Amino acid sequence: MAAVTLKNVVKRFGVFEIVHGANIDVEDGEFVVFVGPSGCGKSTLLRMIAGLEDISGGEIAIGGKVVNNVEPADRGIAMVFQSYALYPHMSVEQNLSFGLRMNGNPKADTERRVKRASEILRIAELMKRRPRQLSGGQRQRVAIGRAIVREPQVFLFDEPLSNLDAELRVQMRVEISRLHKELGVTMIYVTHDQTEAMTLADRIVVLNAGNIEQIGAPLDLYDDPANRFVAGFVGSPKMNFLAAQVVGNDGNATLLELANHGGARLQKPLSGAPPAVGAEVVLGVRPEHFFEAGEGDCDIAVKADVAEHLGSVSYVYANAGAAPGANAGPEELIIEREASRQRATGDHMVVSIKAGQSLLFDKSGARIR
Amino acid sequence: MSSRSASSRSSSSRSSSRLGRSIALHLFLTPLALIWLFPLWMMVIFSTMPDRGIFSPSIELLPHGSFLDNVNNLQRDTNFIGAIGISVSVAVTYTFLSVLLTSMAGWALARYQFFGKGVVVAIILGTITLPYAVVLIPQFIMVARDFKLANTWVALIVPPLFNSLGVLFMRQSFSMMPGDLFDAARVEGVKEWRIFLFVALPLARPMLAALAIILFLASWNNYLWPLLINSKPGAMTAPVALGTLIGLTKVSWGGIMAGAVMLTVPMLVVFVLLQRHFVAGIAAGAIK
Amino acid sequence: MRYQNATAYRFLAPYLLIFSIFWLWPIINSFLISFQATRTVPWRFAPTFNWGRLIGDPAFFNALKNTLLILVIQVPVMITLAIVMAVLLNSPLLKARGLFRFAFFAPVVVGEVAYSAVFRLMFNLDYGIINKLLNSVGLPRIDWFSNVTPAMAVIMIAVTWRWAGYNAIILLAGLQSIPQDVYEAATLDRVSKLKQFFYITLPLLKPIIVFCAVLSIIGTMQLFTEPFLITERGGPGGGTETLGLLLYRQGFRSLNFGYASAIAYTMAGLAIAISLVQLWLTREPK
Ligand SMILES: Nc1ncnc2c1ncn2[C@@H]1O[C@H](COP(=O)(O)OP(=O)(O)O)[C@@H](O)[C@H]1O
Ligand SMILES: [Mg+2]
């Protein structure tokens, strides 16, 4: 077991800087998920930890030892790849034991480790098969088994579930969680799927275009995002962003006028310095934080376009329509409703926003607290 | 009702136009194919005819029974069986070494980042269109005069080991494989040459087969270099030995044809059996 | 990918070693030799000795003329034929595809010596099957090897026979890499098969056709075995002597390495020019 520390880690491909100085502390035994949109540099970061990519700047330490110039095999890590990367010409058993055999590990020990992995993952009956004779879920288990066999201090996962169908994905998610509890080792897990991040992680690292936007526990990110990017990325369906303008300040609250809702106003208490009067800001409201008319601090009228009925809840896609003279375009809002109170499309409805359950951002996306 | 008959009429006119095109296609292609097969057919026929049959005014298009006599005639004119032995040994050795060399080089180009990679690739691409004539003379001077290797197997095998199309083919093959596979082995601490031997090469087996066939054929049929460097009777390859007879006056043409058949027919059999690999190997040079 | 210089060069080493010894040094050396008088011992530096001789040598211009003549006629005929073969072999209407493929592709495995012998015999004046067949349909027989024009024709026929299928294989693979739905879309747009060929197939195949043409030109430019064996050392009277054959005569019969190297570099110059034309023809539109 080991902690993983990234200090000012930079990655350049030629002249393109892909990772701009990442600082991450993964504690011993922790499950940390790197999440971010595709192409933001998650895999690159993970591959640098694994030693599969050179580190252009900064320092990576595993278990307190700087590993910048240590070969992948000597870093005490194991990695599970998105494509599973099973050797197609070897049986499951040979896949599991290949690395150990190639390094002259004693035969009895190799057998013991393979047996243990196959028991943990319940793949004992598949040992003689070739990868192409396995289902997606089974291949995934073998790929994880190959990591377990190494008895590593740190597990690295690169989008391991993205090739599975929705149902299997949920099942394997639970299984990876179980594995983490059982083995108790450090795990670093990369995904673009925020649901996976929320359900698996002790802590989440949100990445965007090579920058770390925020690091924190899943619900902290959800409740208290550092900026508009994190707020929009974490949570499904996404947070709604309503254009607004500051029309007044009194001591510890600011008065906002929503740009697209016919002059609707909201008094929003702040703990820090309020923005200047006249500033354009953005109000973030999660779909589940719309209330019945009159129940909140500010009512707005919208027109429902489409409703998705999921059974337990319904999501109404509503159009605010740009008000005359408004300084922003029309906004599409997603509103969560209880299933019993679903609206037919085309209906006009009035919903209410609470100051305490909304977030304020400035034009650049930074949080105003 | 009426719409159904209309649609069946249009589909029958479509199928009759297809039939017409099909007939035209076969009427054109069949004679062309026969013309193309004709030289090979005549090679076989000549090889079964006695010399006075070949040089007679009658038209002979069917096989006779003198093949073994012709082989004997050929063996009397030159030690063809010995030359075949040399050709086979050289081709087998060359194929093995060349497959190894080209796949190692292709692997390096496909799977590593290294200083000077662009230069190496430029060299390989550049030599594809460079006429062999440019290196022929210094190569000959070096091998024959400086290394004193004329009339040896080494002379036949080593200089042709440089092979650009093969390297490009293997580079292509290796870079089409998923890189995660090799990274997975790397993370497991498998040494690079073992990754190459035990992961990459087994996965490249069909491509290696295609490459091996093409290289074997190239060596088997190679003429100019062996003609220059191994010209001593006991050291000649089979094509060179056969070539020395063409143009001589007192020579058995039935024998020459028997030799041609012995050089050609085994390759034709291999071609029929392994056509897919053959075609893949040849096409790979051009299709990215 | 990480930078792994040592590992990469270990894998490249044997190949690069062979390259340096048997190609890189000879390429340089050949250039140097072309500026030396090589029939004196020791060789001496004489920059204009070979190149001066080259520009005034009728044998060189004869070989150059013959080579270019073969290039200009044989390569276009063969490439056209190869395209026809490939397109027809690719037709879904074709029956017995395997037999046709065998017929056209089989020459690919036939060695130069073997087929040169057969062609020589087939075109024999008195006993060749070609003349016998001409006679049997009432045509006069042709003295193929005593006159330049028919001798050239035999060379071109032989080379075309040997290499058309080879090019057809490459072109066929190219055809098969064109997605089928392009044709389906064109068919729905009522584009005739012939127009599909000219407006879809040919443009998409162009880079491969150019590649085939360049390989064929460079191959034909070095033509040696056919005039050496079929037309008996470039006969009649040098009428089929090619640059390849002249190089052989100068280099390995007269042991005039300097002059032969100058001829070799002339061929290389032609090849480079042709490659540049290829690059220009297949350049990506800006
Ligand atoms: N070998 C490479 N050369 C150049 N750019 C690369 C290379 N690998 C990745 N990139 C670029 O780095 C960025 C991050 O890639 P990656 O880490 O794979 O993203 P993610 O895993 O978050 O989807 C992308 O813009 C990608 O195009
Ligand atoms: Mg990725």
mmCIF file with all atom_site columns, N, CA, C and O in Angstrom, chain B residues 258-288:
data_model
loop_
_atom_site.group_PDB
_atom_site.id
_atom_site.type_symbol
_atom_site.label_atom_id
_atom_site.label_alt_id
_atom_site.label_comp_id
_atom_site.label_asym_id
_atom_site.label_entity_id
_atom_site.label_seq_id
_atom_site.pdbx_PDB_ins_code
_atom_site.Cartn_x
_atom_site.Cartn_y
_atom_site.Cartn_z
_atom_site.occupancy
_atom_site.B_iso_or_equiv
_atom_site.pdbx_formal_charge
_atom_site.auth_seq_id
_atom_site.auth_comp_id
_atom_site.auth_asym_id
_atom_site.auth_atom_id
_atom_site.pdbx_PDB_model_num
ATOM 1   N N  . ALA B 1 258 ? 12.140 -28.113 -68.569 1.00 0.00 ? 258 ALA B N  1
ATOM 2   C CA . ALA B 1 258 ? 11.944 -28.901 -67.352 1.00 0.00 ? 258 ALA B CA 1
ATOM 3   C C  . ALA B 1 258 ? 12.463 -28.117 -66.150 1.00 0.00 ? 258 ALA B C  1
ATOM 4   O O  . ALA B 1 258 ? 11.837 -28.099 -65.079 1.00 0.00 ? 258 ALA B O  1
ATOM 5   N N  . GLY B 1 259 ? 13.605 -27.435 -66.334 1.00 0.00 ? 259 GLY B N  1
ATOM 6   C CA . GLY B 1 259 ? 14.139 -26.603 -65.262 1.00 0.00 ? 259 GLY B CA 1
ATOM 7   C C  . GLY B 1 259 ? 13.188 -25.476 -64.916 1.00 0.00 ? 259 GLY B C  1
ATOM 8   O O  . GLY B 1 259 ? 12.928 -25.190 -63.732 1.00 0.00 ? 259 GLY B O  1
ATOM 9   N N  . ALA B 1 260 ? 12.649 -24.829 -65.957 1.00 0.00 ? 260 ALA B N  1
ATOM 10  C CA . ALA B 1 260 ? 11.700 -23.737 -65.721 1.00 0.00 ? 260 ALA B CA 1
ATOM 11  C C  . ALA B 1 260 ? 10.506 -24.247 -64.923 1.00 0.00 ? 260 ALA B C  1
ATOM 12  O O  . ALA B 1 260 ? 10.026 -23.582 -63.995 1.00 0.00 ? 260 ALA B O  1
ATOM 13  N N  . VAL B 1 261 ? 10.038 -25.445 -65.288 1.00 0.00 ? 261 VAL B N  1
ATOM 14  C CA . VAL B 1 261 ? 8.893  -26.022 -64.571 1.00 0.00 ? 261 VAL B CA 1
ATOM 15  C C  . VAL B 1 261 ? 9.263  -26.284 -63.115 1.00 0.00 ? 261 VAL B C  1
ATOM 16  O O  . VAL B 1 261 ? 8.490  -25.985 -62.201 1.00 0.00 ? 261 VAL B O  1
ATOM 17  N N  . MET B 1 262 ? 10.471 -26.809 -62.901 1.00 0.00 ? 262 MET B N  1
ATOM 18  C CA . MET B 1 262 ? 10.866 -27.103 -61.520 1.00 0.00 ? 262 MET B CA 1
ATOM 19  C C  . MET B 1 262 ? 10.992 -25.819 -60.691 1.00 0.00 ? 262 MET B C  1
ATOM 20  O O  . MET B 1 262 ? 10.767 -25.832 -59.482 1.00 0.00 ? 262 MET B O  1
ATOM 21  N N  . LEU B 1 263 ? 11.352 -24.731 -61.337 1.00 0.00 ? 263 LEU B N  1
ATOM 22  C CA . LEU B 1 263 ? 11.431 -23.457 -60.610 1.00 0.00 ? 263 LEU B CA 1
ATOM 23  C C  . LEU B 1 263 ? 10.045 -22.883 -60.350 1.00 0.00 ? 263 LEU B C  1
ATOM 24  O O  . LEU B 1 263 ? 9.818  -22.221 -59.349 1.00 0.00 ? 263 LEU B O  1
ATOM 25  N N  . THR B 1 264 ? 9.125  -23.125 -61.277 1.00 0.00 ? 264 THR B N  1
ATOM 26  C CA . THR B 1 264 ? 7.854  -22.402 -61.262 1.00 0.00 ? 264 THR B CA 1
ATOM 27  C C  . THR B 1 264 ? 6.743  -23.150 -60.534 1.00 0.00 ? 264 THR B C  1
ATOM 28  O O  . THR B 1 264 ? 6.016  -22.567 -59.725 1.00 0.00 ? 264 THR B O  1
ATOM 29  N N  . VAL B 1 265 ? 6.601  -24.447 -60.853 1.00 0.00 ? 265 VAL B N  1
ATOM 30  C CA . VAL B 1 265 ? 5.420  -25.168 -60.363 1.00 0.00 ? 265 VAL B CA 1
ATOM 31  C C  . VAL B 1 265 ? 5.326  -25.201 -58.831 1.00 0.00 ? 265 VAL B C  1
ATOM 32  O O  . VAL B 1 265 ? 4.241  -24.969 -58.288 1.00 0.00 ? 265 VAL B O  1
ATOM 33  N N  . PRO B 1 266 ? 6.448  -25.431 -58.114 1.00 0.00 ? 266 PRO B N  1
ATOM 34  C CA . PRO B 1 266 ? 6.302  -25.397 -56.644 1.00 0.00 ? 266 PRO B CA 1
ATOM 35  C C  . PRO B 1 266 ? 5.759  -24.051 -56.153 1.00 0.00 ? 266 PRO B C  1
ATOM 36  O O  . PRO B 1 266 ? 4.922  -24.001 -55.247 1.00 0.00 ? 266 PRO B O  1
ATOM 37  N N  . MET B 1 267 ? 6.217  -22.980 -56.789 1.00 0.00 ? 267 MET B N  1
ATOM 38  C CA . MET B 1 267 ? 5.738  -21.652 -56.375 1.00 0.00 ? 267 MET B CA 1
ATOM 39  C C  . MET B 1 267 ? 4.253  -21.498 -56.701 1.00 0.00 ? 267 MET B C  1
ATOM 40  O O  . MET B 1 267 ? 3.509  -20.868 -55.944 1.00 0.00 ? 267 MET B O  1
ATOM 41  N N  . LEU B 1 268 ? 3.832  -22.065 -57.843 1.00 0.00 ? 268 LEU B N  1
ATOM 42  C CA . LEU B 1 268 ? 2.413  -21.986 -58.198 1.00 0.00 ? 268 LEU B CA 1
ATOM 43  C C  . LEU B 1 268 ? 1.572  -22.725 -57.166 1.00 0.00 ? 268 LEU B C  1
ATOM 44  O O  . LEU B 1 268 ? 0.495  -22.261 -56.773 1.00 0.00 ? 268 LEU B O  1
ATOM 45  N N  . VAL B 1 269 ? 2.079  -23.870 -56.718 1.00 0.00 ? 269 VAL B N  1
ATOM 46  C CA . VAL B 1 269 ? 1.333  -24.643 -55.713 1.00 0.00 ? 269 VAL B CA 1
ATOM 47  C C  . VAL B 1 269 ? 1.224  -23.820 -54.428 1.00 0.00 ? 269 VAL B C  1
ATOM 48  O O  . VAL B 1 269 ? 0.140  -23.668 -53.856 1.00 0.00 ? 269 VAL B O  1
ATOM 49  N N  . VAL B 1 270 ? 2.350  -23.262 -54.004 1.00 0.00 ? 270 VAL B N  1
ATOM 50  C CA . VAL B 1 270 ? 2.326  -22.423 -52.803 1.00 0.00 ? 270 VAL B CA 1
ATOM 51  C C  . VAL B 1 270 ? 1.341  -21.271 -53.002 1.00 0.00 ? 270 VAL B C  1
ATOM 52  O O  . VAL B 1 270 ? 0.559  -20.933 -52.114 1.00 0.00 ? 270 VAL B O  1
ATOM 53  N N  . PHE B 1 271 ? 1.394  -20.710 -54.202 1.00 0.00 ? 271 PHE B N  1
ATOM 54  C CA . PHE B 1 271 ? 0.496  -19.585 -54.491 1.00 0.00 ? 271 PHE B CA 1
ATOM 55  C C  . PHE B 1 271 ? -0.961 -19.985 -54.334 1.00 0.00 ? 271 PHE B C  1
ATOM 56  O O  . PHE B 1 271 ? -1.765 -19.270 -53.723 1.00 0.00 ? 271 PHE B O  1
ATOM 57  N N  . VAL B 1 272 ? -1.315 -21.144 -54.878 1.00 0.00 ? 272 VAL B N  1
ATOM 58  C CA . VAL B 1 272 ? -2.703 -21.586 -54.790 1.00 0.00 ? 272 VAL B CA 1
ATOM 59  C C  . VAL B 1 272 ? -3.083 -21.837 -53.326 1.00 0.00 ? 272 VAL B C  1
ATOM 60  O O  . VAL B 1 272 ? -4.143 -21.425 -52.861 1.00 0.00 ? 272 VAL B O  1
ATOM 61  N N  . LEU B 1 273 ? -2.173 -22.476 -52.593 1.00 0.00 ? 273 LEU B N  1
ATOM 62  C CA . LEU B 1 273 ? -2.493 -22.817 -51.208 1.00 0.00 ? 273 LEU B CA 1
ATOM 63  C C  . LEU B 1 273 ? -2.573 -21.581 -50.320 1.00 0.00 ? 273 LEU B C  1
ATOM 64  O O  . LEU B 1 273 ? -3.387 -21.513 -49.401 1.00 0.00 ? 273 LEU B O  1
ATOM 65  N N  . LEU B 1 274 ? -1.707 -20.616 -50.577 1.00 0.00 ? 274 LEU B N  1
ATOM 66  C CA . LEU B 1 274 ? -1.592 -19.487 -49.654 1.00 0.00 ? 274 LEU B CA 1
ATOM 67  C C  . LEU B 1 274 ? -1.922 -18.172 -50.347 1.00 0.00 ? 274 LEU B C  1
ATOM 68  O O  . LEU B 1 274 ? -1.349 -17.135 -50.060 1.00 0.00 ? 274 LEU B O  1
ATOM 69  N N  . GLN B 1 275 ? -2.891 -18.228 -51.267 1.00 0.00 ? 275 GLN B N  1
ATOM 70  C CA . GLN B 1 275 ? -3.163 -17.054 -52.084 1.00 0.00 ? 275 GLN B CA 1
ATOM 71  C C  . GLN B 1 275 ? -3.454 -15.806 -51.245 1.00 0.00 ? 275 GLN B C  1
ATOM 72  O O  . GLN B 1 275 ? -2.989 -14.718 -51.557 1.00 0.00 ? 275 GLN B O  1
ATOM 73  N N  . ARG B 1 276 ? -4.208 -16.015 -50.159 1.00 0.00 ? 276 ARG B N  1
ATOM 74  C CA . ARG B 1 276 ? -4.570 -14.851 -49.329 1.00 0.00 ? 276 ARG B CA 1
ATOM 75  C C  . ARG B 1 276 ? -3.334 -14.130 -48.813 1.00 0.00 ? 276 ARG B C  1
ATOM 76  O O  . ARG B 1 276 ? -3.254 -12.912 -48.834 1.00 0.00 ? 276 ARG B O  1
ATOM 77  N N  . HIS B 1 277 ? -2.366 -14.921 -48.323 1.00 0.00 ? 277 HIS B N  1
ATOM 78  C CA . HIS B 1 277 ? -1.150 -14.319 -47.781 1.00 0.00 ? 277 HIS B CA 1
ATOM 79  C C  . HIS B 1 277 ? -0.355 -13.611 -48.863 1.00 0.00 ? 277 HIS B C  1
ATOM 80  O O  . HIS B 1 277 ? 0.182  -12.523 -48.666 1.00 0.00 ? 277 HIS B O  1
ATOM 81  N N  . PHE B 1 278 ? -0.261 -14.290 -50.021 1.00 0.00 ? 278 PHE B N  1
ATOM 82  C CA . PHE B 1 278 ? 0.441  -13.725 -51.161 1.00 0.00 ? 278 PHE B CA 1
ATOM 83  C C  . PHE B 1 278 ? -0.113 -12.354 -51.498 1.00 0.00 ? 278 PHE B C  1
ATOM 84  O O  . PHE B 1 278 ? 0.601  -11.356 -51.575 1.00 0.00 ? 278 PHE B O  1
ATOM 85  N N  . VAL B 1 279 ? -1.415 -12.355 -51.695 1.00 0.00 ? 279 VAL B N  1
ATOM 86  C CA . VAL B 1 279 ? -2.088 -11.134 -52.124 1.00 0.00 ? 279 VAL B CA 1
ATOM 87  C C  . VAL B 1 279 ? -1.926 -10.059 -51.054 1.00 0.00 ? 279 VAL B C  1
ATOM 88  O O  . VAL B 1 279 ? -1.616 -8.905  -51.349 1.00 0.00 ? 279 VAL B O  1
ATOM 89  N N  . ALA B 1 280 ? -2.057 -10.457 -49.788 1.00 0.00 ? 280 ALA B N  1
ATOM 90  C CA . ALA B 1 280 ? -1.896 -9.485  -48.705 1.00 0.00 ? 280 ALA B CA 1
ATOM 91  C C  . ALA B 1 280 ? -0.490 -8.900  -48.720 1.00 0.00 ? 280 ALA B C  1
ATOM 92  O O  . ALA B 1 280 ? -0.305 -7.696  -48.573 1.00 0.00 ? 280 ALA B O  1
ATOM 93  N N  . GLY B 1 281 ? 0.487  -9.757  -48.930 1.00 0.00 ? 281 GLY B N  1
ATOM 94  C CA . GLY B 1 281 ? 1.870  -9.300  -48.909 1.00 0.00 ? 281 GLY B CA 1
ATOM 95  C C  . GLY B 1 281 ? 2.169  -8.327  -50.026 1.00 0.00 ? 281 GLY B C  1
ATOM 96  O O  . GLY B 1 281 ? 2.851  -7.320  -49.828 1.00 0.00 ? 281 GLY B O  1
ATOM 97  N N  . ILE B 1 282 ? 1.661  -8.616  -51.205 1.00 0.00 ? 282 ILE B N  1
ATOM 98  C CA . ILE B 1 282 ? 1.936  -7.734  -52.341 1.00 0.00 ? 282 ILE B CA 1
ATOM 99  C C  . ILE B 1 282 ? 1.159  -6.428  -52.202 1.00 0.00 ? 282 ILE B C  1
ATOM 100 O O  . ILE B 1 282 ? 1.694  -5.346  -52.399 1.00 0.00 ? 282 ILE B O  1
ATOM 101 N N  . ALA B 1 283 ? -0.103 -6.554  -51.812 1.00 0.00 ? 283 ALA B N  1
ATOM 102 C CA . ALA B 1 283 ? -0.943 -5.352  -51.742 1.00 0.00 ? 283 ALA B CA 1
ATOM 103 C C  . ALA B 1 283 ? -0.481 -4.410  -50.639 1.00 0.00 ? 283 ALA B C  1
ATOM 104 O O  . ALA B 1 283 ? -0.660 -3.210  -50.738 1.00 0.00 ? 283 ALA B O  1
ATOM 105 N N  . ALA B 1 284 ? 0.137  -4.974  -49.609 1.00 0.00 ? 284 ALA B N  1
ATOM 106 C CA . ALA B 1 284 ? 0.475  -4.162  -48.439 1.00 0.00 ? 284 ALA B CA 1
ATOM 107 C C  . ALA B 1 284 ? 1.415  -3.018  -48.765 1.00 0.00 ? 284 ALA B C  1
ATOM 108 O O  . ALA B 1 284 ? 1.412  -2.004  -48.087 1.00 0.00 ? 284 ALA B O  1
ATOM 109 N N  . GLY B 1 285 ? 2.213  -3.184  -49.818 1.00 0.00 ? 285 GLY B N  1
ATOM 110 C CA . GLY B 1 285 ? 3.160  -2.130  -50.154 1.00 0.00 ? 285 GLY B CA 1
ATOM 111 C C  . GLY B 1 285 ? 2.484  -0.807  -50.452 1.00 0.00 ? 285 GLY B C  1
ATOM 112 O O  . GLY B 1 285 ? 3.021  0.250   -50.162 1.00 0.00 ? 285 GLY B O  1
ATOM 113 N N  . ALA B 1 286 ? 1.302  -0.890  -51.022 1.00 0.00 ? 286 ALA B N  1
ATOM 114 C CA . ALA B 1 286 ? 0.688  0.335   -51.527 1.00 0.00 ? 286 ALA B CA 1
ATOM 115 C C  . ALA B 1 286 ? -0.478 0.812   -50.679 1.00 0.00 ? 286 ALA B C  1
ATOM 116 O O  . ALA B 1 286 ? -0.736 2.001   -50.601 1.00 0.00 ? 286 ALA B O  1
ATOM 117 N N  . ILE B 1 287 ? -1.199 -0.104  -50.059 1.00 0.00 ? 287 ILE B N  1
ATOM 118 C CA . ILE B 1 287 ? -2.436 0.263   -49.381 1.00 0.00 ? 287 ILE B CA 1
ATOM 119 C C  . ILE B 1 287 ? -2.134 0.570   -47.931 1.00 0.00 ? 287 ILE B C  1
ATOM 120 O O  . ILE B 1 287 ? -1.617 -0.274  -47.220 1.00 0.00 ? 287 ILE B O  1
ATOM 121 N N  . LYS B 1 288 ? -2.471 1.760   -47.527 1.00 0.00 ? 288 LYS B N  1
ATOM 122 C CA . LYS B 1 288 ? -2.172 2.107   -46.141 1.00 0.00 ? 288 LYS B CA 1
ATOM 123 C C  . LYS B 1 288 ? -3.323 1.667   -45.239 1.00 0.00 ? 288 LYS B C  1
ATOM 124 O O  . LYS B 1 288 ? -4.442 1.693   -45.596 1.00 0.00 ? 288 LYS B O  1
#
